Coordinates of C-alpha atoms in Angstrom, one line a residue:
X1 CA 15.4 -21.4 -28.3
X2 CA 14.0 -18.7 -26.0
X3 CA 17.5 -17.7 -24.8
X4 CA 18.7 -17.5 -28.4
X5 CA 15.9 -15.0 -29.4
X6 CA 16.4 -13.0 -26.2
X7 CA 20.1 -12.6 -27.0
X8 CA 19.2 -11.6 -30.6
X9 CA 16.8 -9.0 -29.3
X10 CA 19.3 -7.5 -27.0
X11 CA 22.0 -7.5 -29.6
X12 CA 19.7 -5.6 -32.0
X13 CA 18.9 -3.1 -29.3
X14 CA 22.5 -2.7 -28.5
X15 CA 23.4 -2.2 -32.1
X16 CA 20.9 0.7 -32.4
X17 CA 22.2 2.3 -29.1
X18 CA 25.8 1.9 -30.2
X19 CA 25.4 3.6 -33.6
X20 CA 27.8 6.4 -34.3
X21 CA 25.3 9.3 -34.0
X22 CA 27.0 12.7 -33.7
X23 CA 27.0 13.7 -30.0
X24 CA 28.7 17.0 -29.6
X25 CA 31.1 17.8 -26.7
X26 CA 28.9 19.3 -24.0
X27 CA 31.7 20.2 -21.6
X28 CA 30.7 17.8 -18.8
X29 CA 32.9 15.2 -17.2
X30 CA 31.3 11.7 -17.3
X31 CA 32.6 9.2 -14.8
X32 CA 33.5 5.6 -15.7
X33 CA 30.3 3.7 -15.0
X34 CA 30.1 1.3 -17.9
X35 CA 28.1 3.4 -20.3
X36 CA 29.1 4.9 -23.6
X37 CA 27.9 8.4 -24.7
X38 CA 25.3 6.7 -26.9
X39 CA 24.0 4.6 -23.9
X40 CA 23.8 7.8 -21.8
X41 CA 21.9 9.9 -24.4
X42 CA 19.5 7.0 -25.1
X43 CA 18.7 6.8 -21.4
X44 CA 18.3 10.5 -21.0
X45 CA 15.9 10.9 -23.9
X46 CA 13.9 7.7 -24.3
X47 CA 10.2 7.9 -23.3
X48 CA 8.6 5.6 -20.7
X49 CA 5.1 6.9 -21.5
X50 CA 4.8 10.0 -19.2
X51 CA 2.4 12.7 -20.4
X52 CA 2.8 16.0 -18.4
X53 CA 2.2 18.7 -21.0
X54 CA 1.8 18.8 -24.8
X55 CA 5.2 18.9 -26.3
X56 CA 4.9 22.1 -28.3
X57 CA 3.4 23.8 -25.3
X58 CA 6.5 23.0 -23.2
X59 CA 8.7 24.5 -25.9
X60 CA 6.5 27.6 -26.1
X61 CA 5.4 28.5 -22.6
X62 CA 7.2 31.4 -20.9
X63 CA 8.2 31.9 -17.3
X64 CA 5.9 34.0 -15.1
X65 CA 6.5 37.7 -15.4
X66 CA 9.0 37.1 -18.2
X67 CA 9.2 36.4 -21.9
X68 CA 12.0 33.9 -21.3
X69 CA 11.1 30.3 -22.1
X70 CA 10.2 28.2 -19.1
X71 CA 12.5 25.4 -20.5
X72 CA 15.5 27.7 -20.8
X73 CA 18.7 26.4 -19.4
X74 CA 18.9 29.0 -16.7
X75 CA 15.4 28.2 -15.4
X76 CA 16.0 24.4 -15.6
X77 CA 19.2 24.9 -13.6
X78 CA 17.3 27.0 -11.0
X79 CA 15.2 23.9 -10.2
X80 CA 18.3 21.8 -10.2
X81 CA 17.2 19.6 -13.0
X82 CA 20.0 19.1 -15.6
X83 CA 20.4 20.5 -19.0
X84 CA 21.3 18.3 -22.0
X85 CA 23.0 18.9 -25.3
X86 CA 20.9 19.1 -28.4
X87 CA 21.5 16.3 -30.9
X88 CA 19.7 15.6 -34.2
X89 CA 19.1 12.0 -33.3
X90 CA 18.5 11.8 -29.6
X91 CA 17.4 15.2 -28.5
X92 CA 16.7 17.6 -31.4
X93 CA 15.0 20.2 -29.3
X94 CA 17.6 20.1 -26.5
X95 CA 15.3 19.0 -23.7
X96 CA 16.7 18.7 -20.2
X97 CA 18.0 15.3 -19.0
X98 CA 15.0 13.0 -18.4
X99 CA 12.4 15.1 -20.1
X100 CA 11.3 13.3 -23.2
X101 CA 8.9 13.3 -26.2
X102 CA 6.0 10.8 -26.1
X103 CA 3.4 10.4 -28.9
X104 CA 0.0 9.1 -27.7
X105 CA -2.3 6.8 -29.8
X106 CA -4.1 9.8 -31.2
X107 CA -0.8 11.2 -32.6
X108 CA -0.4 14.1 -30.1
X109 CA 3.1 14.6 -28.8
X110 CA 3.7 15.2 -25.1
X111 CA 6.6 16.1 -22.8
X112 CA 6.9 13.8 -19.9
X113 CA 9.5 12.4 -17.4
X114 CA 11.7 9.4 -17.8
X115 CA 14.0 7.7 -15.2
X116 CA 17.0 10.0 -15.8
X117 CA 15.3 13.1 -14.6
X118 CA 15.3 11.9 -11.0
X119 CA 18.4 9.6 -11.2
X120 CA 21.2 11.7 -12.7
X121 CA 23.3 14.0 -10.6
X122 CA 25.9 16.7 -11.2
X123 CA 28.7 17.9 -8.9
X124 CA 30.6 21.1 -9.8
X125 CA 34.1 21.6 -8.4
X126 CA 36.6 24.2 -9.5
X127 CA 35.3 24.4 -13.0
X128 CA 34.7 20.7 -13.5
X129 CA 31.1 19.7 -14.0
X130 CA 30.9 16.0 -13.2
X131 CA 27.8 14.0 -14.3
X132 CA 27.0 10.9 -12.3
X133 CA 24.6 8.5 -14.0
X134 CA 22.1 6.7 -11.8
X135 CA 22.8 9.0 -8.9
X136 CA 20.1 10.7 -6.9
X137 CA 19.0 14.0 -8.6
X138 CA 19.2 17.2 -6.6
X139 CA 16.1 18.6 -8.3
X140 CA 13.3 20.4 -6.5
X141 CA 10.3 18.4 -7.7
X142 CA 7.7 20.6 -6.0
X143 CA 9.1 24.0 -7.1
X144 CA 9.4 22.8 -10.7
X145 CA 5.7 21.8 -10.9
X146 CA 4.6 24.9 -8.9
X147 CA 6.5 27.1 -11.4
X148 CA 5.1 25.3 -14.5
X149 CA 1.5 25.5 -13.3
X150 CA 1.9 29.2 -12.4
X151 CA 3.4 29.8 -15.9
X152 CA 0.4 28.1 -17.6
X153 CA -2.1 30.0 -15.5
X154 CA -0.5 33.3 -16.3
X155 CA -0.4 32.4 -20.0
X156 CA -4.1 31.8 -19.9
X157 CA -4.9 35.0 -18.0
X158 CA -2.7 37.6 -19.8
X159 CA -3.5 38.4 -23.4
X160 CA -0.1 39.4 -24.5
X161 CA 1.5 36.3 -23.1
X162 CA -1.2 34.1 -24.6
X163 CA -0.8 35.8 -28.0
X164 CA 3.0 34.9 -28.0
X165 CA 2.2 31.3 -26.8
X166 CA -0.5 30.8 -29.4
X167 CA 1.6 32.1 -32.3
X168 CA 4.3 29.5 -31.5
X169 CA 2.0 26.6 -30.8
X170 CA -0.5 27.1 -33.7
X171 CA 2.0 28.4 -36.3
X172 CA 0.4 28.0 -39.7
X173 CA -2.9 27.0 -38.2
X174 CA -3.3 30.2 -36.2
X175 CA -6.7 31.8 -36.3
X176 CA -9.6 32.9 -34.0
X177 CA -11.2 29.5 -33.8
X178 CA -7.9 27.7 -33.2
X179 CA -7.0 30.2 -30.5
X180 CA -10.3 29.7 -28.7
X181 CA -9.8 26.0 -28.8
X182 CA -6.2 26.4 -27.5
X183 CA -7.3 28.6 -24.7
X184 CA -10.0 26.1 -23.6
X185 CA -7.5 23.2 -23.7
X186 CA -5.0 25.4 -21.7
X187 CA -7.6 26.1 -19.1
X188 CA -8.5 22.4 -18.8
X189 CA -4.9 21.2 -18.5
X190 CA -4.1 23.9 -16.0
X191 CA -7.0 22.8 -13.9
X192 CA -6.0 19.2 -14.1
X193 CA -2.4 20.1 -12.9
X194 CA -3.8 22.2 -10.1
X195 CA -5.9 19.2 -9.0
X196 CA -2.8 17.0 -9.1
X197 CA -0.9 19.6 -7.1
X198 CA -3.7 19.8 -4.5
X199 CA -4.1 16.0 -4.0
X200 CA -0.3 15.6 -3.7
X201 CA 0.3 18.6 -1.4
X202 CA 2.4 18.1 1.7
X203 CA 2.5 20.4 4.8
X204 CA 6.3 20.5 4.4
X205 CA 7.7 21.0 0.9
X206 CA 10.0 18.2 -0.3
X207 CA 12.8 20.6 -1.2
X208 CA 15.8 19.4 -3.2
X209 CA 16.5 15.7 -3.8
X210 CA 13.4 14.4 -2.1
X211 CA 10.0 13.1 -3.1
X212 CA 7.5 10.6 -1.7
X213 CA 7.2 8.7 -5.0
X214 CA 5.2 5.8 -3.4
X215 CA 2.7 8.2 -1.9
X216 CA 2.1 9.9 -5.2
X217 CA 1.9 6.6 -7.1
X218 CA -0.7 5.3 -4.7
X219 CA -2.7 8.6 -5.0
X220 CA -2.7 8.4 -8.7
X221 CA -3.7 4.7 -8.9
X222 CA -6.1 4.2 -6.1
X223 CA -7.6 7.8 -6.1
X224 CA -7.4 9.4 -9.6
X225 CA -7.5 6.3 -11.8
X226 CA -10.4 4.8 -9.8
X227 CA -12.2 8.2 -9.4
X228 CA -12.2 7.8 -5.6
X229 CA -10.9 11.0 -3.9
X230 CA -11.5 9.4 -0.5
X231 CA -8.4 7.3 -1.3
X232 CA -6.1 10.3 -1.4
X233 CA -3.5 10.7 1.4
X234 CA -0.8 13.2 1.8
X235 CA 2.4 11.8 0.3
X236 CA 4.4 13.1 3.3
X237 CA 7.2 10.6 3.8
X238 CA 10.7 12.2 3.8
X239 CA 12.2 10.1 1.0
X240 CA 15.3 10.8 -1.0
X241 CA 15.9 9.5 -4.5
X242 CA 17.7 6.1 -4.6
X243 CA 20.7 5.4 -6.8
X244 CA 20.1 3.1 -9.8
X245 CA 23.3 1.1 -10.0
X246 CA 22.9 -2.4 -8.5
X247 CA 19.1 -2.2 -8.7
X248 CA 18.7 -5.0 -11.2
X249 CA 21.0 -7.2 -9.2
X250 CA 19.2 -6.9 -5.9
X251 CA 16.8 -9.5 -4.6
X252 CA 14.6 -6.8 -3.0
X253 CA 14.4 -3.1 -3.9
X254 CA 12.9 0.2 -2.7
X255 CA 13.9 1.8 0.6
X256 CA 11.2 -0.2 2.4
X257 CA 12.2 -3.5 0.8
X258 CA 8.7 -4.3 -0.5
X259 CA 9.5 -5.0 -4.1
X260 CA 10.9 -8.5 -4.8
X261 CA 12.6 -8.5 -8.2
X262 CA 11.7 -12.0 -8.9
X263 CA 7.9 -11.6 -8.5
X264 CA 6.6 -8.4 -10.0
X265 CA 10.1 -7.9 -11.3
X266 CA 11.6 -4.8 -12.8
X267 CA 8.8 -4.4 -15.3
X268 CA 6.1 -4.2 -12.7
X269 CA 8.2 -1.9 -10.6
X270 CA 8.8 0.4 -13.5
X271 CA 5.2 0.4 -14.7
X272 CA 4.1 1.6 -11.3
X273 CA 6.7 4.4 -11.4
X274 CA 5.3 5.6 -14.8
X275 CA 1.8 5.8 -13.3
X276 CA 3.1 8.1 -10.6
X277 CA 4.8 10.6 -13.1
X278 CA 1.8 11.4 -15.4
X279 CA 1.5 8.1 -17.2
X280 CA -2.1 7.3 -18.0
X281 CA -4.2 4.2 -17.2
X282 CA -7.8 3.5 -17.8
X283 CA -8.9 1.3 -14.9
X284 CA -12.3 -0.5 -15.2
X285 CA -13.3 -4.1 -15.0
X286 CA -11.9 -5.9 -18.0
X287 CA -10.9 -9.5 -18.8
X288 CA -8.1 -8.1 -20.9
X289 CA -6.3 -5.7 -18.5
X290 CA -6.0 -2.0 -18.5
X291 CA -4.8 0.3 -21.3
X292 CA -2.0 2.6 -20.3
X293 CA 0.6 4.9 -21.8
X294 CA 3.4 3.0 -20.0
X295 CA 5.8 1.8 -22.6
X296 CA 6.7 -1.7 -21.4
X297 CA 9.2 -2.3 -24.2
X298 CA 11.2 0.8 -23.4
X299 CA 11.0 0.1 -19.7
X300 CA 12.4 -3.4 -20.4
X301 CA 15.3 -1.9 -22.4
X302 CA 16.0 0.7 -19.7
X303 CA 16.3 -2.0 -17.1
X304 CA 18.7 -3.9 -19.4
X305 CA 20.8 -0.7 -19.8
X306 CA 20.8 -0.1 -16.0
X307 CA 22.1 -3.6 -15.6
X308 CA 25.3 -2.5 -17.3
X309 CA 25.7 0.6 -15.0
X310 CA 27.9 0.5 -12.0
X311 CA 28.9 2.8 -9.2
X312 CA 31.6 5.4 -9.9
X313 CA 35.0 5.6 -8.3
X314 CA 36.3 8.8 -6.6
X315 CA 37.2 11.0 -9.6
X316 CA 40.5 12.7 -10.3
X317 CA 38.7 16.0 -10.6
X318 CA 38.1 16.0 -6.8
X319 CA 40.9 16.4 -4.2
X320 CA 42.9 13.3 -3.5
X321 CA 41.7 11.1 -0.6
X322 CA 43.5 11.6 2.6
X323 CA 44.8 8.1 3.5
X324 CA 44.8 8.7 7.3
X325 CA 41.2 9.8 7.3
X326 CA 40.3 7.0 4.9
X327 CA 41.8 4.4 7.2
X328 CA 39.8 5.9 10.2
X329 CA 36.7 5.9 8.1
X330 CA 37.2 2.3 7.0
X331 CA 37.4 1.2 10.6
X332 CA 34.3 3.1 11.5
X333 CA 32.4 1.7 8.5
X334 CA 33.5 -1.9 9.3
X335 CA 32.2 -1.5 12.9
X336 CA 28.9 0.2 12.3
X337 CA 27.9 -0.2 8.6
X338 CA 29.4 -3.2 6.9
X339 CA 27.0 -5.6 8.6
X340 CA 24.2 -4.3 6.4
X341 CA 26.1 -2.5 3.6
X342 CA 28.6 -5.0 2.2
X343 CA 31.4 -3.5 0.1
X344 CA 31.9 -5.0 -3.3
X345 CA 35.2 -5.8 -4.8
X346 CA 36.2 -4.0 -8.0
X347 CA 35.5 -7.2 -9.9
X348 CA 32.1 -7.6 -8.3
X349 CA 31.3 -3.9 -8.7
X350 CA 31.5 -4.0 -12.5
X351 CA 30.1 -7.5 -13.1
X352 CA 26.6 -7.2 -14.7
X353 CA 25.8 -10.7 -13.2
X354 CA 26.6 -9.7 -9.6
X355 CA 23.9 -10.6 -7.1
X356 CA 23.2 -8.5 -4.0
X357 CA 21.1 -9.6 -1.1
X358 CA 19.3 -6.8 0.7
X359 CA 19.7 -6.7 4.4
X360 CA 16.3 -6.2 6.1
X361 CA 16.2 -4.6 9.5
X362 CA 13.5 -3.3 11.9
X363 CA 12.6 0.3 11.6
X364 CA 13.1 0.6 15.3
X365 CA 16.6 -0.6 15.0
X366 CA 17.5 1.7 12.1
X367 CA 16.2 4.8 13.9
X368 CA 15.4 6.9 10.9
X369 CA 12.0 8.3 10.1
X370 CA 9.6 5.3 9.6
X371 CA 6.9 7.1 7.6
X372 CA 7.9 5.8 4.2
X373 CA 7.6 2.2 5.5
X374 CA 4.5 2.7 7.7
X375 CA 2.6 4.7 5.2
X376 CA 2.8 2.0 2.6
X377 CA 2.2 -1.0 4.9
X378 CA -0.7 0.6 6.8
X379 CA -2.5 2.3 3.9
X380 CA -5.9 0.9 2.8
X381 CA -8.0 1.9 -0.2
X382 CA -11.5 1.4 -1.5
X383 CA -11.6 -0.6 -4.7
X384 CA -14.7 1.0 -6.1
X385 CA -15.6 -0.4 -9.6
X386 CA -12.8 -3.0 -9.2
X387 CA -14.6 -4.8 -6.4
X388 CA -15.0 -8.4 -7.4
X389 CA -12.2 -8.2 -10.1
X390 CA -9.7 -11.1 -10.1
X391 CA -6.7 -10.2 -7.9
X392 CA -4.4 -11.5 -10.7
X393 CA -6.6 -9.9 -13.4
X394 CA -7.1 -12.9 -15.7
X395 CA -6.4 -16.0 -13.6
X396 CA -7.1 -17.4 -10.1
X397 CA -10.1 -17.5 -7.8
X398 CA -9.1 -14.7 -5.4
X399 CA -11.2 -11.5 -5.9
X400 CA -10.7 -7.9 -4.7
X401 CA -12.9 -7.0 -1.8
X402 CA -14.6 -3.7 -1.0
X403 CA -11.3 -2.5 0.5
X404 CA -7.8 -3.7 0.0
X405 CA -4.2 -2.8 1.0
X406 CA -3.3 0.1 -1.3
X407 CA -0.1 -1.8 -2.3
X408 CA -2.2 -4.8 -3.3
X409 CA -4.4 -2.6 -5.4
X410 CA -1.4 -1.1 -7.1
X411 CA 0.0 -4.6 -7.8
X412 CA -3.4 -5.5 -9.4
X413 CA -3.4 -2.5 -11.7
X414 CA 0.2 -2.9 -12.7
X415 CA -0.4 -6.5 -13.7
X416 CA -3.4 -5.4 -15.6
X417 CA -1.3 -2.8 -17.5
X418 CA 1.2 -5.5 -18.5
X419 CA -1.5 -8.0 -19.5
X420 CA -3.2 -5.4 -21.7
X421 CA 0.1 -4.7 -23.4
X422 CA 0.4 -8.4 -24.2
X423 CA -3.2 -8.5 -25.6
X424 CA -2.5 -5.3 -27.6
X425 CA 0.4 -7.0 -29.3
X426 CA -1.7 -10.0 -30.1
X427 CA -4.7 -8.1 -31.3
X428 CA -2.9 -5.2 -33.0
X429 CA -3.0 -1.5 -32.0
X430 CA -6.2 0.2 -31.2
X431 CA -7.3 3.5 -29.7
X432 CA -6.6 3.7 -26.0
X433 CA -9.6 3.0 -23.8
X434 CA -11.4 1.0 -26.4
X435 CA -12.9 -2.3 -25.2
X436 CA -13.6 -3.7 -28.6
X437 CA -11.0 -6.3 -28.4
X438 CA -10.9 -8.5 -31.5
X439 CA -8.7 -11.3 -30.4
X440 CA -9.6 -14.9 -30.3
X441 CA -9.0 -17.1 -27.3
X442 CA -7.0 -19.4 -29.5
X443 CA -4.7 -16.6 -30.7
X444 CA -4.3 -15.3 -27.1
X445 CA -3.5 -18.8 -25.8
X446 CA -1.0 -19.2 -28.6
X447 CA 0.7 -16.0 -27.7
X448 CA 0.8 -16.9 -24.0
X449 CA 2.3 -20.2 -24.9
X450 CA 5.0 -18.4 -26.9
X451 CA 4.1 -20.0 -30.3
X452 CA 3.4 -18.7 -33.8
X453 CA 0.7 -20.4 -35.9
X454 CA 3.5 -22.6 -37.2
X455 CA 4.5 -23.7 -33.7
X456 CA 7.7 -21.7 -33.7
X457 CA 8.9 -19.1 -31.2
X458 CA 9.8 -15.6 -32.2
X459 CA 11.4 -12.6 -30.4
X460 CA 7.9 -11.1 -30.0
X461 CA 6.4 -14.2 -28.3
X462 CA 9.4 -14.6 -26.1
X463 CA 8.8 -11.1 -24.9
X464 CA 5.2 -11.8 -24.2
X465 CA 6.2 -14.8 -22.2
X466 CA 8.7 -12.9 -20.2
X467 CA 6.2 -10.1 -19.5
X468 CA 3.8 -12.6 -18.1
X469 CA 6.4 -14.5 -16.2
X470 CA 7.6 -11.4 -14.5
X471 CA 4.1 -10.8 -13.0
X472 CA 3.7 -14.5 -11.9
X473 CA 1.4 -15.6 -14.7

């Protein structure tokens, strides 16, 4: 019965994604990777719960020392993020790839990041612009945020620039009182982003195609969410973005191999990612978990979509492969690389059910910079108000001590986010941060058992069960 309803749910999601929405020709060459144009646009534009800047502010804010929009194609290209075609269904405002619209519980729209921003690449060659889905982005994470913060600061400090900004944002509600309120909000958000910038500063800028995502996630969870600045550390590991294809099929993921797909699972891994890219979470002791903007349903669907993605073959738009050089490269690869990086056959490469076993090796043997691995393993964090909370949030006897491994604290918070989403579905929607949970133990137990009051399973209760199973409950 559970499998039947899961199949029905996926079929419904696939039917929506496969609808014949008009997607105009954008001039890019998309490689054969198992996705349709509808799959691709859905992945580029679907929110995961990130809240960087109010949506209408992002549309209105100008670049520093210019009246050109910050989100203009030329400026987005300068940071090496990717532009995207405007479509009435998927992307009405023509936002860049991976920059999406999210509406919070109070009804305010935000622009935030989704997976595609950091995991879509483009190669230009002799007039061909090739998009590679799931590939490491070449974007300059630091420069983008520095530029946006500077633009917001100048908007607040220069009257003419603020006047243009306010006229666009306020529209029919423009007026002296509304402008004063807007300026106050602009000042507050700019200060928040400056604080984010300071706590995640690194002595050496990441540059293109690099970001220490784990370091930032641990700062935002153990430091910001807990109100403990002493838990901040410089996210200074030289880490490149990974590719997404084969991720759902691996037994272990992340460059340091710490995430086992079968324990926290993809949902836990992706919730943690959202918390590092301006997702919100309200962390305080609660028997019902922690409210968060992380959209677990969309994250689940994204992982299902990535499961259909596979690595691209060498495209015709690039020069033909030299067979002599290829043979020499194959011999070199077989000698030095294949022991850890097994080559998949064409049949295996495109099979959604393929299984890939990660080869774990000592950092000393690999010989590359060890900081990404050592930072995570060695990092400790104060637990603050979470001291004494159940490690697994709602079950078990183990409790958090005064200090824990930062990774263990992250795991606890991620589980709490997922559990709270389950409770929210049982109790009905409520304003984020509210602890007035009106849900009976009986109804919660029934939901956790995957049963309706009539003793039948539904798509919704199957989802709840799967969410809890993924985090080991």
